[in-house]
Tab-separated table of C-alpha atoms (C1' of nucleotides) in Angstrom:
chain	number	residue	atom	x	y	z
A	19	MET	CA	88.719	132.268	65.562
A	20	PRO	CA	89.855	129.057	63.953
A	21	ARG	CA	91.182	126.816	66.636
A	22	ASP	CA	92.330	123.509	66.159
A	23	SER	CA	89.259	122.343	64.335
A	24	SER	CA	90.932	118.760	63.675
A	25	GLU	CA	90.396	118.259	67.304
A	26	LYS	CA	86.669	119.411	66.637
A	27	ARG	CA	85.987	116.918	64.084
A	28	MET	CA	87.518	114.309	66.228
A	29	GLU	CA	85.028	115.474	68.765
A	30	ILE	CA	82.186	115.086	65.962
A	31	LEU	CA	83.390	111.616	65.368
A	32	LYS	CA	83.573	110.704	69.215
A	33	PHE	CA	79.901	112.147	69.518
A	34	PHE	CA	78.582	110.549	66.660
A	35	TRP	CA	79.580	107.072	67.972
A	36	GLN	CA	78.327	107.831	71.372
A	37	TYR	CA	75.160	108.974	70.107
A	38	THR	CA	74.603	106.077	67.941
A	39	GLN	CA	75.476	103.909	70.835
A	40	GLU	CA	73.096	105.422	73.142
A	41	HIS	CA	70.161	106.000	70.813
A	42	ARG	CA	70.560	103.359	68.172
A	43	ARG	CA	70.630	105.705	65.453
A	44	PRO	CA	72.652	108.332	64.029
A	45	PRO	CA	72.347	111.992	65.219
A	46	THR	CA	71.021	114.845	63.142
A	47	MET	CA	73.705	117.632	62.069
A	48	ARG	CA	71.497	119.891	64.245
A	49	GLU	CA	72.085	117.685	67.221
A	50	ILE	CA	75.749	117.299	66.392
A	51	GLY	CA	76.001	121.121	66.399
A	52	GLU	CA	74.327	121.554	69.707
A	53	HIS	CA	76.713	119.181	71.123
A	54	LEU	CA	79.624	120.920	69.630
A	55	GLY	CA	78.137	124.380	70.278
A	56	LEU	CA	78.049	125.104	66.591
A	57	SER	CA	74.983	127.233	65.989
A	58	SER	CA	74.134	126.577	62.467
A	59	PRO	CA	73.496	123.408	60.590
A	60	SER	CA	75.347	124.585	57.540
A	61	HIS	CA	78.584	124.848	60.032
A	62	VAL	CA	78.201	121.131	60.817
A	63	LYS	CA	77.760	120.077	57.172
A	64	TYR	CA	80.935	121.949	56.349
A	65	HIS	CA	82.784	119.812	58.937
A	66	ILE	CA	80.887	116.786	58.075
A	67	ASP	CA	81.812	117.287	54.230
A	68	ARG	CA	85.358	117.559	55.237
A	69	LEU	CA	85.192	114.460	57.349
A	70	CYS	CA	83.498	112.743	54.127
A	71	ALA	CA	86.420	113.907	52.300
A	72	GLN	CA	88.912	112.248	54.528
A	73	ARG	CA	86.781	109.166	54.591
A	74	LEU	CA	86.181	109.268	57.918
A	75	MET	CA	82.334	109.385	57.356
A	76	LYS	CA	80.073	108.481	54.847
A	77	ARG	CA	76.722	109.797	53.920
A	78	GLU	CA	73.621	108.853	51.641
A	79	PRO	CA	72.331	111.912	50.306
A	80	GLY	CA	68.899	112.875	50.842
A	81	VAL	CA	68.403	110.485	53.797
A	82	ALA	CA	67.633	111.997	57.218
A	83	ARG	CA	70.111	110.781	59.801
A	84	GLY	CA	72.074	109.023	56.608
A	85	LEU	CA	75.361	109.319	58.240
A	86	ARG	CA	77.936	106.581	58.984
A	87	ILE	CA	81.182	106.322	60.509
A	88	THR	CA	84.071	104.302	58.675
A	89	ALA	CA	86.161	101.945	60.002
A	90	LYS	CA	89.076	104.262	59.265
A	91	ALA	CA	87.567	106.479	61.876
A	92	MET	CA	86.866	103.825	64.434
A	93	GLU	CA	90.700	103.008	64.538
A	94	LEU	CA	91.335	106.609	64.739
A	95	LEU	CA	88.981	106.455	67.947
A	96	GLY	CA	90.482	103.628	69.202
A	97	GLU	CA	87.290	101.841	69.348
A	98	SER	CA	87.228	98.379	68.382
A	99	LEU	CA	83.621	98.377	67.251
A	100	PRO	CA	81.711	95.560	68.771
A	101	THR	CA	79.509	94.560	66.093
A	102	GLU	CA	77.697	91.518	65.943
A	103	GLU	CA	80.410	89.722	63.969
A	104	GLU	CA	82.914	90.310	66.723
A	105	MET	CA	80.658	88.553	69.270
A	106	LEU	CA	80.026	84.907	69.839
A	107	SER	CA	76.951	83.370	71.446
A	108	LEU	CA	78.139	80.262	72.853
A	109	PRO	CA	75.734	77.492	74.257
A	110	PHE	CA	76.039	77.251	77.939
A	111	LEU	CA	75.435	73.491	78.610
A	112	GLY	CA	75.516	73.219	82.285
A	113	TYR	CA	77.662	71.947	84.608
A	114	ILE	CA	80.786	69.554	84.118
A	115	VAL	CA	82.074	67.437	87.306
A	116	ALA	CA	85.211	65.651	87.759
A	117	SER	CA	83.835	63.026	90.156
A	118	ALA	CA	80.101	62.806	89.009
A	119	PRO	CA	80.171	64.203	85.685
A	120	VAL	CA	76.961	65.593	83.867
A	121	PRO	CA	74.921	63.131	81.950
A	122	VAL	CA	74.850	64.000	78.201
A	123	GLU	CA	71.211	64.504	78.306
A	124	ALA	CA	72.067	67.692	80.139
A	125	LEU	CA	74.077	68.920	77.154
A	126	SER	CA	70.930	70.563	75.600
A	127	GLY	CA	70.104	73.480	77.427
A	128	SER	CA	69.230	76.793	75.665
A	129	GLU	CA	71.173	79.109	77.818
A	130	THR	CA	74.035	81.071	76.013
A	131	ILE	CA	76.856	82.824	76.953
A	132	GLU	CA	78.324	85.920	74.985
A	133	ILE	CA	81.956	86.007	74.430
A	134	SER	CA	83.908	88.400	72.368
A	135	ARG	CA	85.277	86.725	69.417
A	136	SER	CA	88.698	88.320	69.760
A	137	LEU	CA	89.571	85.967	72.768
A	138	PHE	CA	89.488	83.057	70.449
A	139	GLY	CA	91.701	82.064	67.496
A	140	ARG	CA	90.753	81.033	63.816
A	141	ASN	CA	88.168	78.376	64.586
A	142	VAL	CA	85.439	79.247	66.458
A	143	ASP	CA	82.901	76.627	64.901
A	144	ASN	CA	80.726	74.838	67.795
A	145	LEU	CA	82.464	76.011	70.563
A	146	PHE	CA	80.409	75.258	73.995
A	147	ALA	CA	80.722	76.395	77.706
A	148	LEU	CA	80.415	74.505	80.830
A	149	ARG	CA	80.745	75.591	84.499
A	150	VAL	CA	83.134	73.624	86.519
A	151	GLN	CA	81.867	72.278	89.759
A	152	GLY	CA	84.368	70.964	92.134
A	153	ASN	CA	87.772	71.543	92.626
A	154	SER	CA	89.415	68.674	91.207
A	155	MET	CA	91.349	70.887	88.224
A	156	ILE	CA	92.624	72.923	90.748
A	157	ASP	CA	96.147	72.398	89.957
A	158	ALA	CA	95.546	73.315	86.279
A	159	LEU	CA	94.311	76.746	87.678
A	160	ILE	CA	90.472	75.858	87.208
A	161	ASN	CA	88.452	76.413	90.249
A	162	ASP	CA	84.868	75.359	91.383
A	163	GLY	CA	82.629	77.595	89.224
A	164	ASP	CA	84.744	78.761	86.641
A	165	ILE	CA	83.437	78.845	83.280
A	166	VAL	CA	85.402	76.753	80.713
A	167	VAL	CA	85.016	77.076	76.821
A	168	PHE	CA	85.577	73.883	74.802
A	169	ARG	CA	86.383	73.535	71.220
A	170	PRO	CA	84.808	69.987	69.812
A	171	GLN	CA	87.498	67.742	68.571
A	172	GLN	CA	87.960	64.123	68.923
A	173	ARG	CA	91.501	63.948	69.460
A	174	VAL	CA	93.963	65.913	71.896
A	175	GLU	CA	97.482	65.933	72.514
A	176	ASN	CA	98.652	64.041	75.772
A	177	GLY	CA	98.384	65.934	78.886
A	178	GLU	CA	95.776	68.367	77.354
A	179	LEU	CA	92.612	69.408	79.260
A	180	ALA	CA	89.562	67.878	77.723
A	181	ALA	CA	85.878	66.929	78.201
A	182	VAL	CA	85.783	63.376	78.031
A	183	TRP	CA	82.776	61.212	77.385
A	184	ILE	CA	82.771	58.077	79.426
A	185	THR	CA	80.509	55.516	77.542
A	186	GLU	CA	79.337	53.215	80.302
A	187	THR	CA	78.301	55.735	82.602
A	188	GLY	CA	76.908	58.276	79.680
A	189	GLU	CA	78.827	61.047	81.601
A	190	THR	CA	81.148	63.773	80.499
A	191	THR	CA	84.221	64.659	82.810
A	192	LEU	CA	86.868	67.403	82.614
A	193	LYS	CA	90.458	66.012	82.842
A	194	ARG	CA	93.886	65.746	81.723
A	195	PHE	CA	93.897	63.216	78.821
A	196	TYR	CA	96.750	60.672	78.218
A	197	ASP	CA	96.607	57.885	75.714
A	198	GLU	CA	98.845	55.228	77.172
A	199	GLY	CA	98.768	52.809	74.218
A	200	THR	CA	96.501	49.979	75.953
A	201	ARG	CA	94.459	52.386	77.835
A	202	VAL	CA	93.867	56.028	78.635
A	203	ARG	CA	94.567	57.914	81.717
A	204	LEU	CA	92.132	60.727	82.902
A	205	GLN	CA	94.044	62.419	85.148
A	206	PRO	CA	92.590	65.000	87.733
A	207	ALA	CA	94.694	67.987	88.460
A	208	ASN	CA	94.593	67.646	91.962
A	209	VAL	CA	97.480	65.882	93.921
A	210	THR	CA	94.911	64.380	96.633
A	211	MET	CA	92.900	62.604	93.534
A	212	GLN	CA	93.548	59.378	91.551
A	213	PRO	CA	93.735	58.862	87.785
A	214	LEU	CA	90.830	56.895	86.161
A	215	TYR	CA	92.014	54.269	83.588
A	216	TYR	CA	89.671	53.192	80.561
A	217	PRO	CA	90.043	51.212	77.510
A	218	ARG	CA	90.405	53.529	74.770
A	219	GLU	CA	87.065	52.280	73.057
A	220	ALA	CA	85.235	53.116	76.272
A	221	VAL	CA	85.885	57.039	76.136
A	222	GLU	CA	85.359	59.570	73.813
A	223	VAL	CA	87.135	62.755	73.512
A	224	GLN	CA	84.343	65.625	73.263
A	225	GLY	CA	86.602	68.879	73.078
A	226	LYS	CA	89.509	70.728	74.489
A	227	VAL	CA	89.680	73.577	76.960
A	228	VAL	CA	90.322	76.883	74.859
A	229	LEU	CA	89.423	79.397	77.623
A	230	VAL	CA	88.724	79.701	81.243
A	231	ILE	CA	86.887	82.500	82.805
A	232	ARG	CA	86.560	83.140	86.511
A	233	GLN	CA	84.261	85.682	88.259
A	234	LEU	CA	85.443	86.712	91.535
A	235	ALA	CA	83.470	89.578	93.036
B	15	MET	CA	41.415	91.264	53.392
B	16	PRO	CA	42.450	90.952	56.897
B	17	ARG	CA	45.108	88.297	57.116
B	18	ASP	CA	46.826	86.911	59.925
B	19	SER	CA	48.317	90.455	60.841
B	20	SER	CA	50.409	89.200	63.492
B	21	GLU	CA	52.577	87.656	60.918
B	22	LYS	CA	52.724	90.686	59.459
B	23	ARG	CA	53.974	92.421	62.662
B	24	MET	CA	56.165	89.740	62.714
B	25	GLU	CA	57.690	90.749	59.605
B	26	ILE	CA	58.093	94.242	60.380
B	27	LEU	CA	60.235	93.354	63.393
B	28	LYS	CA	62.263	91.073	61.052
B	29	PHE	CA	62.590	93.777	58.647
B	30	PHE	CA	63.269	96.387	61.188
B	31	TRP	CA	65.962	94.165	62.574
B	32	GLN	CA	67.546	93.556	58.996
B	33	TYR	CA	67.402	96.986	57.725
B	34	THR	CA	69.169	98.254	61.055
B	35	GLN	CA	71.621	95.644	60.674
B	36	GLU	CA	72.497	96.604	57.155
B	37	HIS	CA	72.280	100.515	57.184
B	38	ARG	CA	73.294	101.007	60.566
B	39	ARG	CA	70.257	103.203	61.336
B	40	PRO	CA	66.409	102.474	61.645
B	41	PRO	CA	64.222	102.628	58.691
B	42	THR	CA	61.304	105.067	58.094
B	43	MET	CA	57.590	103.905	58.090
B	44	ARG	CA	57.542	104.560	54.561
B	45	GLU	CA	60.602	101.936	54.055
B	46	ILE	CA	58.976	99.476	56.223
B	47	GLY	CA	55.585	99.981	54.294
B	48	GLU	CA	57.558	99.550	50.790
B	49	HIS	CA	58.776	96.364	52.158
B	50	LEU	CA	55.674	94.971	53.424
B	51	GLY	CA	53.761	96.162	50.565
B	52	LEU	CA	51.524	98.496	52.570
B	53	SER	CA	50.885	101.603	50.630
B	54	SER	CA	50.390	104.197	52.966
B	55	PRO	CA	52.608	105.581	55.689
B	56	SER	CA	49.467	105.720	58.207
B	57	HIS	CA	48.784	102.239	57.655
B	58	VAL	CA	52.564	101.512	58.751
B	59	LYS	CA	52.001	103.581	61.831
B	60	TYR	CA	49.138	101.830	62.630
B	61	HIS	CA	50.788	98.733	63.073
B	62	ILE	CA	53.914	100.303	64.656
B	63	ASP	CA	51.408	101.833	67.242
B	64	ARG	CA	50.202	98.205	67.918
B	65	LEU	CA	53.717	96.657	68.379
B	66	CYS	CA	54.777	99.684	70.561
B	67	ALA	CA	51.357	98.760	72.698
B	68	GLN	CA	52.735	95.354	73.008
B	69	ARG	CA	56.188	96.728	73.948
B	70	LEU	CA	57.837	95.026	71.178
B	71	MET	CA	59.119	98.511	69.609
B	72	LYS	CA	59.454	101.927	71.207
B	73	ARG	CA	59.339	105.217	69.647
B	74	GLU	CA	60.458	108.821	70.123
B	75	PRO	CA	57.591	110.842	68.540
B	76	GLY	CA	58.369	113.331	66.199
B	77	VAL	CA	61.993	112.189	65.632
B	78	ALA	CA	62.734	110.888	62.053
B	79	ARG	CA	63.697	107.206	62.289
B	80	GLY	CA	63.068	107.301	65.969
B	81	LEU	CA	62.129	103.731	66.315
B	82	ARG	CA	63.595	100.864	68.588
B	83	ILE	CA	63.014	97.184	68.884
B	84	THR	CA	62.797	96.000	72.373
B	85	ALA	CA	64.388	93.047	73.920
B	86	LYS	CA	61.323	91.448	74.193
B	87	ALA	CA	60.985	91.347	70.301
B	88	MET	CA	64.336	90.046	69.929
B	89	GLU	CA	63.519	87.322	72.028
B	90	LEU	CA	60.477	86.636	69.846
B	91	LEU	CA	62.878	86.950	66.835
B	92	GLY	CA	64.851	84.327	68.443
B	93	GLU	CA	67.881	86.526	67.992
B	94	SER	CA	70.162	86.670	70.929
B	95	LEU	CA	70.730	90.426	70.400
B	96	PRO	CA	74.375	91.278	71.114
B	97	THR	CA	73.624	95.024	71.422
B	98	GLU	CA	76.057	97.313	72.605
B	99	GLU	CA	74.277	97.394	75.874
B	100	GLU	CA	74.990	93.683	76.438
B	101	MET	CA	78.467	94.532	75.873
B	102	LEU	CA	81.202	96.191	77.847
B	103	SER	CA	84.252	97.542	76.168
B	104	LEU	CA	87.055	97.882	78.746
B	105	PRO	CA	90.094	99.586	78.409
B	106	PHE	CA	92.949	97.189	77.949
B	107	LEU	CA	95.792	99.009	79.772
B	108	GLY	CA	98.760	96.640	79.068
B	109	TYR	CA	100.570	94.401	81.340
B	110	ILE	CA	100.884	94.071	85.321
B	111	VAL	CA	103.868	92.313	86.642
B	112	ALA	CA	104.461	91.463	90.077
B	113	SER	CA	108.277	91.749	90.379
B	114	ALA	CA	108.674	94.786	88.035
B	115	PRO	CA	105.251	96.373	87.789
B	116	VAL	CA	104.353	98.556	85.017
B	117	PRO	CA	104.764	102.274	85.462
B	118	VAL	CA	101.310	104.309	85.473
B	119	GLU	CA	102.308	105.984	82.252
B	120	ALA	CA	101.611	102.810	80.626
B	121	LEU	CA	97.866	102.909	81.783
B	122	SER	CA	96.741	104.852	78.885
B	123	GLY	CA	96.651	102.718	76.003
B	124	SER	CA	93.659	102.990	73.534
B	125	GLU	CA	93.227	99.341	73.221
B	126	THR	CA	90.081	97.712	74.515
B	127	ILE	CA	88.551	94.160	75.171
B	128	GLU	CA	85.115	93.361	74.705
B	129	ILE	CA	83.361	91.309	77.316
B	130	SER	CA	79.834	90.250	77.896
B	131	ARG	CA	78.067	92.486	80.254
B	132	SER	CA	76.357	89.277	81.902
B	133	LEU	CA	79.648	88.275	83.356
B	134	PHE	CA	79.660	90.996	85.893
B	135	GLY	CA	77.564	92.164	88.636
B	136	ARG	CA	75.609	95.553	88.987
B	137	ASN	CA	78.429	98.287	88.950
B	138	VAL	CA	80.458	97.852	85.814
B	139	ASP	CA	81.576	101.548	85.961
B	140	ASN	CA	85.238	102.080	85.005
B	141	LEU	CA	86.371	98.496	84.820
B	142	PHE	CA	89.422	97.970	83.132
B	143	ALA	CA	91.813	94.876	82.037
B	144	LEU	CA	95.308	93.926	82.408
B	145	ARG	CA	97.457	91.124	81.098
B	146	VAL	CA	99.323	89.186	84.015
B	147	GLN	CA	102.968	89.031	83.257
B	148	GLY	CA	105.052	86.257	85.446
B	149	ASN	CA	103.497	83.583	87.517
B	150	SER	CA	103.695	85.332	90.997
B	151	MET	CA	99.968	84.679	91.550
B	152	ILE	CA	99.979	81.221	90.514
B	153	ASP	CA	98.556	79.970	93.819
B	154	ALA	CA	95.608	82.290	93.497
B	155	LEU	CA	94.961	80.285	90.252
B	156	ILE	CA	96.448	83.217	88.203
B	157	ASN	CA	98.720	82.432	85.534
B	158	ASP	CA	101.218	84.148	83.288
B	159	GLY	CA	99.501	85.635	80.476
B	160	ASP	CA	96.008	85.654	82.116
B	161	ILE	CA	93.799	88.522	81.526
B	162	VAL	CA	92.442	90.119	84.626
B	163	VAL	CA	89.710	92.604	85.045
B	164	PHE	CA	89.447	95.094	87.908
B	165	ARG	CA	86.654	97.248	89.408
B	166	PRO	CA	88.517	100.591	90.537
B	167	GLN	CA	88.047	101.002	94.421
B	168	GLN	CA	90.286	102.457	97.082
B	169	ARG	CA	89.440	100.010	99.770
B	170	VAL	CA	89.671	96.169	99.635
B	171	GLU	CA	88.930	93.596	102.423
B	172	ASN	CA	92.119	91.934	103.777
B	173	GLY	CA	93.160	89.122	101.582
B	174	GLU	CA	91.591	90.130	98.449
B	175	LEU	CA	93.464	90.302	95.105
B	176	ALA	CA	94.119	94.178	94.175
B	177	ALA	CA	96.255	96.227	91.727
B	178	VAL	CA	98.312	98.519	94.242
B	179	TRP	CA	99.777	101.637	93.102
B	180	ILE	CA	103.223	101.809	94.968
B	181	THR	CA	103.817	105.723	95.105
B	182	GLU	CA	107.762	105.711	95.566
B	183	THR	CA	108.194	103.644	92.269
B	184	GLY	CA	105.292	104.837	90.543
B	185	GLU	CA	104.280	101.315	89.660
B	186	THR	CA	101.287	98.992	90.016
B	187	THR	CA	101.451	95.409	91.114
B	188	LEU	CA	98.972	92.632	91.460
B	189	LYS	CA	98.806	91.120	94.859
B	190	ARG	CA	96.915	90.099	97.890
B	191	PHE	CA	96.387	93.021	100.011
B	192	TYR	CA	96.505	92.864	103.897
B	193	ASP	CA	96.317	96.048	106.036
B	194	GLU	CA	98.372	95.098	109.291
B	195	GLY	CA	97.606	98.574	111.059
B	196	THR	CA	101.073	100.026	110.965
B	197	ARG	CA	101.908	98.906	107.475
B	198	VAL	CA	100.375	96.869	104.502
B	199	ARG	CA	101.395	93.825	103.633
B	200	LEU	CA	101.670	92.879	99.801
B	201	GLN	CA	101.687	89.096	99.246
B	202	PRO	CA	102.246	87.344	96.323
B	203	ALA	CA	100.451	83.959	95.761
B	204	ASN	CA	103.308	81.913	95.259
B	205	VAL	CA	104.992	80.193	98.116
B	206	THR	CA	108.662	80.612	96.509
B	207	MET	CA	108.018	84.513	97.031
B	208	GLN	CA	108.385	87.022	99.788
B	209	PRO	CA	105.711	89.721	100.718
B	210	LEU	CA	106.538	93.276	100.393
B	211	TYR	CA	105.635	95.718	103.202
B	212	TYR	CA	105.039	99.459	103.000
B	213	PRO	CA	103.873	102.138	105.053
B	214	ARG	CA	100.276	102.655	104.384
B	215	GLU	CA	100.440	106.137	102.952
B	216	ALA	CA	102.957	104.543	100.706
B	217	VAL	CA	100.660	102.796	98.526
B	218	GLU	CA	97.124	103.203	97.037
B	219	VAL	CA	94.803	100.394	96.067
B	220	GLN	CA	93.528	101.018	92.486
B	221	GLY	CA	91.186	98.155	92.226
B	222	LYS	CA	89.913	94.981	92.864
B	223	VAL	CA	89.865	91.663	90.937
B	224	VAL	CA	86.590	90.767	89.648
B	225	LEU	CA	87.149	88.558	86.553
B	226	VAL	CA	89.987	86.317	85.161
B	227	ILE	CA	90.208	85.170	81.787
B	228	ARG	CA	92.666	82.547	80.499
B	229	GLN	CA	93.050	81.545	76.902
B	230	LEU	CA	94.441	78.287	76.370
B	231	ALA	CA	94.575	77.110	72.595
C	13	DC	C1'	21.611	93.019	60.932
C	14	DT	C1'	23.870	96.216	63.670
C	15	DT	C1'	27.932	97.257	66.296
C	16	DG	C1'	32.384	97.589	66.888
C	17	DA	C1'	37.283	96.182	66.461
C	18	DC	C1'	40.651	95.603	62.965
C	19	DA	C1'	43.039	96.246	58.504
C	20	DT	C1'	43.752	99.150	54.823
C	21	DA	C1'	44.268	103.628	51.654
C	22	DG	C1'	44.895	108.368	50.515
C	23	DA	C1'	45.620	112.993	51.126
C	24	DA	C1'	46.585	116.871	53.776
C	25	DA	C1'	49.164	119.279	57.384
C	26	DA	C1'	52.933	119.666	60.630
C	27	DT	C1'	57.697	118.922	61.652
C	28	DA	C1'	62.100	117.517	61.221
C	29	DT	C1'	66.233	117.541	58.775
C	30	DG	C1'	69.138	118.470	54.873
C	31	DT	C1'	70.757	122.075	51.800
C	32	DT	C1'	72.132	126.288	49.570
C	33	DC	C1'	73.386	130.915	49.797
C	34	DT	C1'	75.106	134.914	51.427
C	35	DA	C1'	78.146	137.223	54.860
C	36	DT	C1'	82.077	137.955	58.111
C	37	DA	C1'	86.523	137.122	60.658
C	38	DT	C1'	90.942	134.848	61.088
C	39	DA	C1'	95.199	132.645	59.409
C	40	DA	C1'	98.643	131.471	56.184
C	41	DT	C1'	100.413	132.451	51.511
C	42	DT	C1'	101.596	134.966	47.547
D	6	DA	C1'	98.984	144.189	50.829
D	7	DA	C1'	96.067	141.001	48.150
D	8	DT	C1'	94.699	136.519	47.930
D	9	DT	C1'	93.189	132.221	49.336
D	10	DA	C1'	91.700	128.587	52.412
D	11	DT	C1'	89.393	127.659	56.681
D	12	DA	C1'	86.110	128.351	60.121
D	13	DT	C1'	81.659	130.285	61.728
D	14	DA	C1'	76.604	132.315	61.664
D	15	DG	C1'	71.983	133.099	59.851
D	16	DA	C1'	68.249	132.891	57.189
D	17	DA	C1'	65.887	130.699	53.533
D	18	DC	C1'	64.569	126.743	51.005
D	19	DA	C1'	63.742	121.869	49.694
D	20	DT	C1'	62.690	117.547	50.853
D	21	DA	C1'	62.194	113.607	54.188
D	22	DT	C1'	59.434	111.991	57.565
D	23	DT	C1'	55.955	111.757	61.084
D	24	DT	C1'	51.346	112.783	62.108
D	25	DT	C1'	46.363	113.538	61.513
D	26	DC	C1'	42.008	112.990	59.543
D	27	DT	C1'	38.861	111.050	56.648
D	28	DA	C1'	37.031	106.651	54.188
D	29	DT	C1'	36.154	101.844	53.147
D	30	DG	C1'	35.955	96.872	53.647
D	31	DT	C1'	36.145	92.706	56.437
D	32	DC	C1'	35.148	89.980	60.270
D	33	DA	C1'	33.104	88.351	64.907
D	34	DA	C1'	30.023	89.344	68.433
D	35	DG	C1'	25.826	90.506	70.069
DNA sequence: CTTGACATAGAAAATATGTTCTATATAATT
DNA sequence: AATTATATAGAACATATTTTCTATGTCAAG
């Protein structure tokens, strides 16, 4: 009885995707058939051929498990295929503190943090991540323990959140940055804390905050 | 001439990885042998078997292209394997508002958001994500536009951030949840806003906040 | 020097898997 | 009513792939 077989084909795509995720290899036609309850491999091939005609799948003739799913099919499935290109592996450089910032030496750890590319804009070069220690940025909605991702840059607009390197102490701190002409003001985002003032050449902006991640439970 | 065959094995791992990336399926032993210049499949199997013994690869006997590379091998290769298992594809269900919460119907979108598994604890079943609209949770450091990830659960501790379904309006809202015996209090985290009170059976906790993500630039 | 572990090759056998062919049934079309 | 496209099954076949077996050459250790 020819039921709605477009649904059946969709089921094939879905199964193909699942199976590939789980086994790290494409399924055979028989495996697909088994899942769908189709008892002959030729029957599966029949549907596969149609899926290929619709450009929802692609095959390399003659190779075992030589099936692929196309981007078109992925859209149809509503999956955003998390390929390697979609993922960024950011260096996770340790802690950044407001009061007693990390020495730059610490900025060489080998840990990384994986974050989906889609959470960022165009330029994702050299992004790096730090974990915030202390609650000096609480008014900027950044809490103790939050992970902050920075885009490296030497200049930021006044008032932006930035990682700032203080030459004389060799430490880096997270503050709101204000260039006031004769000096710069590093402003904690916490009403109970006082700003720091430095000559402009005594500090160096290392990057600006582009993402904040907070783990709760 | 028995050269340094540990290097040869490394080459196998490397080729396996490359091939898998490129073709979206594991290579056969013959394909590996061809690449390495080994002329017999048994020779390849010989090395593969040793790689398996070292737990650098894994196989399912009898299945064509039934090879895998282990995490241990990935480390060896210096690749940070952003595999599917390391990634979670959470359903991104739309917006959640405090004042005028989304109707449940909206909770069926097909968008997803990719987040690294490592940002979560043990249980990552059925996590889902919403984007916050409005600033009613500002005191909880959750801002307009933030992405919030929930773990589905029916009970939360008093004071925890929860997605709560209000039966009569058919809407879901993000609040601090307090069970006060005769009633429940849904408390916005914004001093300028008043709490909502409901009979306990009029609301249903849908999940608790486990992650907050804020994109800045 | 002998022994044994390792690296290699080739062929043959055993399976796994894709492909082709024949046949049947239903639904839509002519 | 006849025709055609679609959906399905089963068997047989061809080929891809893994697995087993036998052999040979090198090297290190006894």
